[in-house]
Amino acid sequence: MAIKYTFVGHATYILEIGGKTIVIDPFFTSNPMTQISADSVNPDFIIVSHGHFDHVEDLVAMAKRTGAKVISNFEIVGWLQKQGIENVHPQHLGGGFTHEFGHLKLTIAHHGSGLPDGSYGGNPAGLLITAEGKRLYFACDTALFLEMELYGRGGVDLFVVPIGDNFTMGPDDALEAVKMVKPKVAVPCHYNTWPPIVQDADAWAKRVEAETDTKVHALAPGASIDV
Ligand code: NI
Ligand code: MN
């Protein structure tokens, strides 16, 4: 069965895998890139890459409303438990676990992870999901780093990669990342949300497709593809 990937906008995604719905980094309410409301989404799982506001804005409310299991690093899970959220699963960098939807490994990401109230959010992560015979690598908020090449080994069907620059990789480094990961399909994220991260995704797509064998889908917010 195909995995359905929906680009909510900015760096928020919805995966539908074998009847399970997974929200990654729930940022809906003040996300300038989406018309989707947090209350219209009913996940079974919520995965959180790091503690920054533009990844956790709707996390606590969505977890309380839906009872979804929240998967994140140990520190963010502890922060949620203090707020009465008990359906949690802590992991940490380099560690994998087979959940009902598939296998999730937290990867390295070079970034910050402070939570909106100033709490310590541990180390930020990327996400490597293996399900339905497919491998999906979400770089999440990160700088370029050479070990991305390792995550590409074994093949990557979908690579979600930031191109916004300023807070994360920009277009040049994202192109280098694609060359290391060698995915079948790349989808750019974390751009155009605010003035410092405005980028021309179509121009980036043309560069990637001219220099690699990867197909790029620069999805509009709300658009979906089958992986
Ligand atoms: Ni961030
Ligand atoms: Mn971010």
PDB file of C-alpha atoms and ligand atoms in Angstrom:
ATOM      1  CA  MET A   1       0.000   0.000   0.000  1.00  0.00           C
ATOM      2  CA  ALA A   2       1.192   3.483  -0.766  1.00  0.00           C
ATOM      3  CA  ILE A   3       2.053   5.975   1.911  1.00  0.00           C
ATOM      4  CA  LYS A   4       0.206   9.289   1.507  1.00  0.00           C
ATOM      5  CA  TYR A   5       2.348  12.317   2.300  1.00  0.00           C
ATOM      6  CA  THR A   6       0.644  15.699   2.746  1.00  0.00           C
ATOM      7  CA  PHE A   7       2.657  18.910   2.937  1.00  0.00           C
ATOM      8  CA  VAL A   8       0.647  21.017   5.390  1.00  0.00           C
ATOM      9  CA  GLY A   9       3.029  23.948   4.911  1.00  0.00           C
ATOM     10  CA  HIS A  10       6.327  25.231   6.348  1.00  0.00           C
ATOM     11  CA  ALA A  11       7.627  22.078   8.087  1.00  0.00           C
ATOM     12  CA  THR A  12       4.404  20.326   9.136  1.00  0.00           C
ATOM     13  CA  TYR A  13       3.358  17.086   7.462  1.00  0.00           C
ATOM     14  CA  ILE A  14       0.683  14.419   7.625  1.00  0.00           C
ATOM     15  CA  LEU A  15       1.439  10.796   6.774  1.00  0.00           C
ATOM     16  CA  GLU A  16      -1.219   8.167   6.197  1.00  0.00           C
ATOM     17  CA  ILE A  17       0.259   4.695   6.504  1.00  0.00           C
ATOM     18  CA  GLY A  18      -1.889   1.556   6.541  1.00  0.00           C
ATOM     19  CA  GLY A  19      -4.880   3.208   8.207  1.00  0.00           C
ATOM     20  CA  LYS A  20      -2.824   5.206  10.719  1.00  0.00           C
ATOM     21  CA  THR A  21      -2.527   8.987  10.589  1.00  0.00           C
ATOM     22  CA  ILE A  22       0.712  10.590  11.742  1.00  0.00           C
ATOM     23  CA  VAL A  23       1.248  14.331  12.178  1.00  0.00           C
ATOM     24  CA  ILE A  24       4.845  15.528  12.141  1.00  0.00           C
ATOM     25  CA  ASP A  25       5.658  18.827  13.921  1.00  0.00           C
ATOM     26  CA  PRO A  26       2.163  20.277  14.478  1.00  0.00           C
ATOM     27  CA  PHE A  27       2.284  23.980  13.554  1.00  0.00           C
ATOM     28  CA  PHE A  28      -1.126  25.049  12.282  1.00  0.00           C
ATOM     29  CA  THR A  29      -2.670  27.963  14.178  1.00  0.00           C
ATOM     30  CA  SER A  30      -0.217  30.738  13.317  1.00  0.00           C
ATOM     31  CA  ASN A  31       1.401  28.997  10.339  1.00  0.00           C
ATOM     32  CA  PRO A  32       1.171  31.558   7.501  1.00  0.00           C
ATOM     33  CA  MET A  33       1.517  28.743   4.940  1.00  0.00           C
ATOM     34  CA  THR A  34      -1.589  26.694   5.711  1.00  0.00           C
ATOM     35  CA  GLN A  35      -5.376  26.952   5.665  1.00  0.00           C
ATOM     36  CA  ILE A  36      -5.710  23.626   7.497  1.00  0.00           C
ATOM     37  CA  SER A  37      -6.911  23.981  11.090  1.00  0.00           C
ATOM     38  CA  ALA A  38      -5.363  21.913  13.851  1.00  0.00           C
ATOM     39  CA  ASP A  39      -8.815  20.777  14.970  1.00  0.00           C
ATOM     40  CA  SER A  40      -9.558  19.233  11.561  1.00  0.00           C
ATOM     41  CA  VAL A  41      -6.719  16.709  11.963  1.00  0.00           C
ATOM     42  CA  ASN A  42      -7.149  13.549  14.047  1.00  0.00           C
ATOM     43  CA  PRO A  43      -3.820  11.763  14.296  1.00  0.00           C
ATOM     44  CA  ASP A  44      -3.078   8.405  15.892  1.00  0.00           C
ATOM     45  CA  PHE A  45       0.559   9.500  16.339  1.00  0.00           C
ATOM     46  CA  ILE A  46       2.343  12.849  16.611  1.00  0.00           C
ATOM     47  CA  ILE A  47       6.088  12.938  15.959  1.00  0.00           C
ATOM     48  CA  VAL A  48       8.082  15.965  17.116  1.00  0.00           C
ATOM     49  CA  SER A  49      11.568  16.654  15.733  1.00  0.00           C
ATOM     50  CA  HIS A  50      12.555  19.458  18.127  1.00  0.00           C
ATOM     51  CA  GLY A  51      11.163  22.038  20.532  1.00  0.00           C
ATOM     52  CA  HIS A  52      10.966  25.221  18.478  1.00  0.00           C
ATOM     53  CA  PHE A  53       7.663  27.087  18.304  1.00  0.00           C
ATOM     54  CA  ASP A  54       7.171  26.487  14.568  1.00  0.00           C
ATOM     55  CA  HIS A  55       7.175  22.723  15.264  1.00  0.00           C
ATOM     56  CA  VAL A  56       5.201  22.419  18.511  1.00  0.00           C
ATOM     57  CA  GLU A  57       2.657  25.257  18.534  1.00  0.00           C
ATOM     58  CA  ASP A  58      -0.383  22.942  18.458  1.00  0.00           C
ATOM     59  CA  LEU A  59       1.288  19.923  20.060  1.00  0.00           C
ATOM     60  CA  VAL A  60      -0.140  20.048  23.586  1.00  0.00           C
ATOM     61  CA  ALA A  61      -3.695  20.890  22.509  1.00  0.00           C
ATOM     62  CA  MET A  62      -3.718  18.288  19.729  1.00  0.00           C
ATOM     63  CA  ALA A  63      -2.311  15.578  21.998  1.00  0.00           C
ATOM     64  CA  LYS A  64      -4.918  16.342  24.688  1.00  0.00           C
ATOM     65  CA  ARG A  65      -7.828  16.511  22.210  1.00  0.00           C
ATOM     66  CA  THR A  66      -6.992  13.361  20.251  1.00  0.00           C
ATOM     67  CA  GLY A  67      -5.110  11.183  22.724  1.00  0.00           C
ATOM     68  CA  ALA A  68      -2.563  10.525  19.960  1.00  0.00           C
ATOM     69  CA  LYS A  69       0.690   8.896  21.022  1.00  0.00           C
ATOM     70  CA  VAL A  70       3.470  11.483  20.962  1.00  0.00           C
ATOM     71  CA  ILE A  71       6.927  10.337  19.897  1.00  0.00           C
ATOM     72  CA  SER A  72       9.865  12.650  20.506  1.00  0.00           C
ATOM     73  CA  ASN A  73      13.165  12.841  22.302  1.00  0.00           C
ATOM     74  CA  PHE A  74      13.341  12.067  26.026  1.00  0.00           C
ATOM     75  CA  GLU A  75      13.423  15.729  27.089  1.00  0.00           C
ATOM     76  CA  ILE A  76      10.389  16.846  25.067  1.00  0.00           C
ATOM     77  CA  VAL A  77       8.441  13.778  26.215  1.00  0.00           C
ATOM     78  CA  GLY A  78       9.255  14.712  29.836  1.00  0.00           C
ATOM     79  CA  TRP A  79       8.024  18.260  29.196  1.00  0.00           C
ATOM     80  CA  LEU A  80       4.732  16.831  27.871  1.00  0.00           C
ATOM     81  CA  GLN A  81       4.300  14.498  30.848  1.00  0.00           C
ATOM     82  CA  LYS A  82       4.549  17.496  33.198  1.00  0.00           C
ATOM     83  CA  GLN A  83       1.538  18.889  31.331  1.00  0.00           C
ATOM     84  CA  GLY A  84      -0.496  15.736  31.886  1.00  0.00           C
ATOM     85  CA  ILE A  85       0.132  14.042  28.534  1.00  0.00           C
ATOM     86  CA  GLU A  86       0.710  10.373  29.293  1.00  0.00           C
ATOM     87  CA  ASN A  87       0.452   8.650  25.896  1.00  0.00           C
ATOM     88  CA  VAL A  88       4.071   9.165  24.930  1.00  0.00           C
ATOM     89  CA  HIS A  89       7.006   7.238  23.570  1.00  0.00           C
ATOM     90  CA  PRO A  90      10.503   8.639  24.162  1.00  0.00           C
ATOM     91  CA  GLN A  91      13.325   7.837  21.755  1.00  0.00           C
ATOM     92  CA  HIS A  92      16.686   9.419  21.158  1.00  0.00           C
ATOM     93  CA  LEU A  93      19.254  10.027  18.471  1.00  0.00           C
ATOM     94  CA  GLY A  94      20.412   6.880  16.717  1.00  0.00           C
ATOM     95  CA  GLY A  95      17.650   4.813  18.300  1.00  0.00           C
ATOM     96  CA  GLY A  96      14.957   3.062  16.300  1.00  0.00           C
ATOM     97  CA  PHE A  97      11.657   1.466  17.326  1.00  0.00           C
ATOM     98  CA  THR A  98       8.930  -0.357  15.434  1.00  0.00           C
ATOM     99  CA  HIS A  99       5.628   1.428  16.033  1.00  0.00           C
ATOM    100  CA  GLU A 100       2.216   0.381  14.665  1.00  0.00           C
ATOM    101  CA  PHE A 101       2.788   2.475  11.528  1.00  0.00           C
ATOM    102  CA  GLY A 102       6.361   1.313  10.877  1.00  0.00           C
ATOM    103  CA  HIS A 103       9.912   1.774  12.094  1.00  0.00           C
ATOM    104  CA  LEU A 104      11.131   5.200  13.211  1.00  0.00           C
ATOM    105  CA  LYS A 105      14.751   6.098  13.834  1.00  0.00           C
ATOM    106  CA  LEU A 106      15.773   9.501  15.141  1.00  0.00           C
ATOM    107  CA  THR A 107      18.725  10.817  13.162  1.00  0.00           C
ATOM    108  CA  ILE A 108      21.272  13.531  13.769  1.00  0.00           C
ATOM    109  CA  ALA A 109      20.215  17.119  13.096  1.00  0.00           C
ATOM    110  CA  HIS A 110      22.414  20.145  13.720  1.00  0.00           C
ATOM    111  CA  HIS A 111      20.114  22.832  15.114  1.00  0.00           C
ATOM    112  CA  GLY A 112      18.579  23.912  18.462  1.00  0.00           C
ATOM    113  CA  SER A 113      15.615  22.514  20.380  1.00  0.00           C
ATOM    114  CA  GLY A 114      14.640  24.988  23.121  1.00  0.00           C
ATOM    115  CA  LEU A 115      10.946  24.827  23.993  1.00  0.00           C
ATOM    116  CA  PRO A 116       8.698  27.921  23.801  1.00  0.00           C
ATOM    117  CA  ASP A 117       8.578  28.340  27.612  1.00  0.00           C
ATOM    118  CA  GLY A 118      12.363  28.214  27.843  1.00  0.00           C
ATOM    119  CA  SER A 119      12.527  24.563  28.905  1.00  0.00           C
ATOM    120  CA  TYR A 120      15.406  22.425  27.665  1.00  0.00           C
ATOM    121  CA  GLY A 121      14.289  20.424  24.625  1.00  0.00           C
ATOM    122  CA  GLY A 122      17.253  18.068  24.282  1.00  0.00           C
ATOM    123  CA  ASN A 123      18.898  17.558  20.917  1.00  0.00           C
ATOM    124  CA  PRO A 124      16.997  18.148  17.689  1.00  0.00           C
ATOM    125  CA  ALA A 125      16.378  15.172  15.438  1.00  0.00           C
ATOM    126  CA  GLY A 126      15.708  14.170  11.885  1.00  0.00           C
ATOM    127  CA  LEU A 127      13.383  11.255  11.153  1.00  0.00           C
ATOM    128  CA  LEU A 128      14.004   8.084   9.194  1.00  0.00           C
ATOM    129  CA  ILE A 129      10.761   6.150   8.697  1.00  0.00           C
ATOM    130  CA  THR A 130      10.599   2.677   7.162  1.00  0.00           C
ATOM    131  CA  ALA A 131       7.107   1.453   6.360  1.00  0.00           C
ATOM    132  CA  GLU A 132       5.257  -0.381   3.576  1.00  0.00           C
ATOM    133  CA  GLY A 133       8.615  -1.259   2.013  1.00  0.00           C
ATOM    134  CA  LYS A 134       9.526   2.429   1.645  1.00  0.00           C
ATOM    135  CA  ARG A 135      12.105   4.637   3.371  1.00  0.00           C
ATOM    136  CA  LEU A 136      11.341   8.274   4.114  1.00  0.00           C
ATOM    137  CA  TYR A 137      13.998  10.643   5.436  1.00  0.00           C
ATOM    138  CA  PHE A 138      12.929  13.943   6.971  1.00  0.00           C
ATOM    139  CA  ALA A 139      16.078  16.008   7.502  1.00  0.00           C
ATOM    140  CA  CYS A 140      13.995  18.423   9.642  1.00  0.00           C
ATOM    141  CA  ASP A 141      15.618  21.684  10.767  1.00  0.00           C
ATOM    142  CA  THR A 142      19.333  21.196  10.231  1.00  0.00           C
ATOM    143  CA  ALA A 143      22.559  22.359   8.712  1.00  0.00           C
ATOM    144  CA  LEU A 144      24.186  20.248   6.023  1.00  0.00           C
ATOM    145  CA  PHE A 145      26.308  17.422   7.443  1.00  0.00           C
ATOM    146  CA  LEU A 146      28.309  14.668   5.813  1.00  0.00           C
ATOM    147  CA  GLU A 147      26.636  11.756   7.650  1.00  0.00           C
ATOM    148  CA  MET A 148      23.485  12.353   5.586  1.00  0.00           C
ATOM    149  CA  GLU A 149      25.223  10.077   3.105  1.00  0.00           C
ATOM    150  CA  LEU A 150      24.786   7.219   5.615  1.00  0.00           C
ATOM    151  CA  TYR A 151      21.025   7.767   5.809  1.00  0.00           C
ATOM    152  CA  GLY A 152      20.838   7.466   2.035  1.00  0.00           C
ATOM    153  CA  ARG A 153      22.378   3.998   2.069  1.00  0.00           C
ATOM    154  CA  GLY A 154      19.718   1.372   1.489  1.00  0.00           C
ATOM    155  CA  GLY A 155      17.773   3.806  -0.671  1.00  0.00           C
ATOM    156  CA  VAL A 156      15.459   6.681   0.175  1.00  0.00           C
ATOM    157  CA  ASP A 157      12.088   6.970  -1.564  1.00  0.00           C
ATOM    158  CA  LEU A 158      11.147  10.405  -0.166  1.00  0.00           C
ATOM    159  CA  PHE A 159      13.547  13.038   1.178  1.00  0.00           C
ATOM    160  CA  VAL A 160      11.987  16.094   2.817  1.00  0.00           C
ATOM    161  CA  VAL A 161      14.657  18.758   2.949  1.00  0.00           C
ATOM    162  CA  PRO A 162      14.749  22.384   4.134  1.00  0.00           C
ATOM    163  CA  ILE A 163      15.788  24.987   1.555  1.00  0.00           C
ATOM    164  CA  GLY A 164      14.873  28.209   3.362  1.00  0.00           C
ATOM    165  CA  ASP A 165      18.362  29.249   4.484  1.00  0.00           C
ATOM    166  CA  ASN A 166      18.895  31.530   7.515  1.00  0.00           C
ATOM    167  CA  PHE A 167      17.601  28.988  10.098  1.00  0.00           C
ATOM    168  CA  THR A 168      18.451  25.789   8.171  1.00  0.00           C
ATOM    169  CA  MET A 169      20.165  24.650   5.008  1.00  0.00           C
ATOM    170  CA  GLY A 170      19.640  26.919   2.040  1.00  0.00           C
ATOM    171  CA  PRO A 171      19.252  25.902  -1.606  1.00  0.00           C
ATOM    172  CA  ASP A 172      22.959  25.252  -2.269  1.00  0.00           C
ATOM    173  CA  ASP A 173      23.411  23.018   0.779  1.00  0.00           C
ATOM    174  CA  ALA A 174      20.078  21.292   0.123  1.00  0.00           C
ATOM    175  CA  LEU A 175      21.343  20.400  -3.355  1.00  0.00           C
ATOM    176  CA  GLU A 176      24.478  18.906  -1.767  1.00  0.00           C
ATOM    177  CA  ALA A 177      22.225  16.965   0.627  1.00  0.00           C
ATOM    178  CA  VAL A 178      20.264  15.493  -2.293  1.00  0.00           C
ATOM    179  CA  LYS A 179      23.547  14.457  -3.930  1.00  0.00           C
ATOM    180  CA  MET A 180      24.487  12.545  -0.750  1.00  0.00           C
ATOM    181  CA  VAL A 181      21.102  10.985   0.043  1.00  0.00           C
ATOM    182  CA  LYS A 182      20.243  10.162  -3.608  1.00  0.00           C
ATOM    183  CA  PRO A 183      16.477   9.899  -3.020  1.00  0.00           C
ATOM    184  CA  LYS A 184      13.949   8.971  -5.687  1.00  0.00           C
ATOM    185  CA  VAL A 185      11.877  12.039  -4.786  1.00  0.00           C
ATOM    186  CA  ALA A 186      12.757  15.205  -2.865  1.00  0.00           C
ATOM    187  CA  VAL A 187      10.263  17.688  -1.436  1.00  0.00           C
ATOM    188  CA  PRO A 188      11.517  21.095  -0.217  1.00  0.00           C
ATOM    189  CA  CYS A 189      10.268  22.537   3.073  1.00  0.00           C
ATOM    190  CA  HIS A 190      10.892  25.330   5.605  1.00  0.00           C
ATOM    191  CA  TYR A 191      10.799  28.173   3.046  1.00  0.00           C
ATOM    192  CA  ASN A 192       8.610  31.187   2.126  1.00  0.00           C
ATOM    193  CA  THR A 193       6.993  31.254   5.573  1.00  0.00           C
ATOM    194  CA  TRP A 194       8.611  34.539   6.596  1.00  0.00           C
ATOM    195  CA  PRO A 195      10.805  37.096   4.773  1.00  0.00           C
ATOM    196  CA  PRO A 196      14.210  35.714   5.891  1.00  0.00           C
ATOM    197  CA  ILE A 197      13.474  32.308   4.318  1.00  0.00           C
ATOM    198  CA  VAL A 198      11.916  33.267   0.966  1.00  0.00           C
ATOM    199  CA  GLN A 199      13.253  30.988  -1.806  1.00  0.00           C
ATOM    200  CA  ASP A 200      12.408  30.053  -5.382  1.00  0.00           C
ATOM    201  CA  ALA A 201      11.513  26.365  -5.031  1.00  0.00           C
ATOM    202  CA  ASP A 202      10.920  25.886  -8.758  1.00  0.00           C
ATOM    203  CA  ALA A 203      14.410  27.195  -9.535  1.00  0.00           C
ATOM    204  CA  TRP A 204      15.826  24.820  -6.915  1.00  0.00           C
ATOM    205  CA  ALA A 205      13.876  21.933  -8.441  1.00  0.00           C
ATOM    206  CA  LYS A 206      15.358  22.668 -11.869  1.00  0.00           C
ATOM    207  CA  ARG A 207      18.893  22.677 -10.455  1.00  0.00           C
ATOM    208  CA  VAL A 208      18.364  19.373  -8.623  1.00  0.00           C
ATOM    209  CA  GLU A 209      16.838  17.689 -11.653  1.00  0.00           C
ATOM    210  CA  ALA A 210      19.635  18.989 -13.918  1.00  0.00           C
ATOM    211  CA  GLU A 211      22.406  17.742 -11.612  1.00  0.00           C
ATOM    212  CA  THR A 212      20.958  14.531 -10.109  1.00  0.00           C
ATOM    213  CA  ASP A 213      18.565  11.654 -10.909  1.00  0.00           C
ATOM    214  CA  THR A 214      16.152  12.851  -8.169  1.00  0.00           C
ATOM    215  CA  LYS A 215      12.654  14.050  -9.057  1.00  0.00           C
ATOM    216  CA  VAL A 216      11.539  17.144  -7.109  1.00  0.00           C
ATOM    217  CA  HIS A 217       7.961  17.898  -6.125  1.00  0.00           C
ATOM    218  CA  ALA A 218       7.751  21.458  -4.806  1.00  0.00           C
ATOM    219  CA  LEU A 219       4.335  20.885  -3.263  1.00  0.00           C
ATOM    220  CA  ALA A 220       1.915  23.712  -2.576  1.00  0.00           C
ATOM    221  CA  PRO A 221       0.665  23.794   1.022  1.00  0.00           C
ATOM    222  CA  GLY A 222      -2.115  21.251   1.388  1.00  0.00           C
ATOM    223  CA  ALA A 223      -0.945  19.120  -1.552  1.00  0.00           C
ATOM    224  CA  SER A 224      -0.286  15.384  -1.262  1.00  0.00           C
ATOM    225  CA  ILE A 225       1.709  12.717  -3.048  1.00  0.00           C
ATOM    226  CA  ASP A 226       1.742   8.936  -2.806  1.00  0.00           C
ATOM    227  CA  VAL A 227       5.116   7.448  -1.922  1.00  0.00           C
TER     228      VAL A 227
HETATM  229 NI    NI B   1      13.820  24.969  14.454  1.00  0.00          NI
HETATM  230 MN    MN B   2      11.797  25.491  12.201  1.00  0.00          MN
END
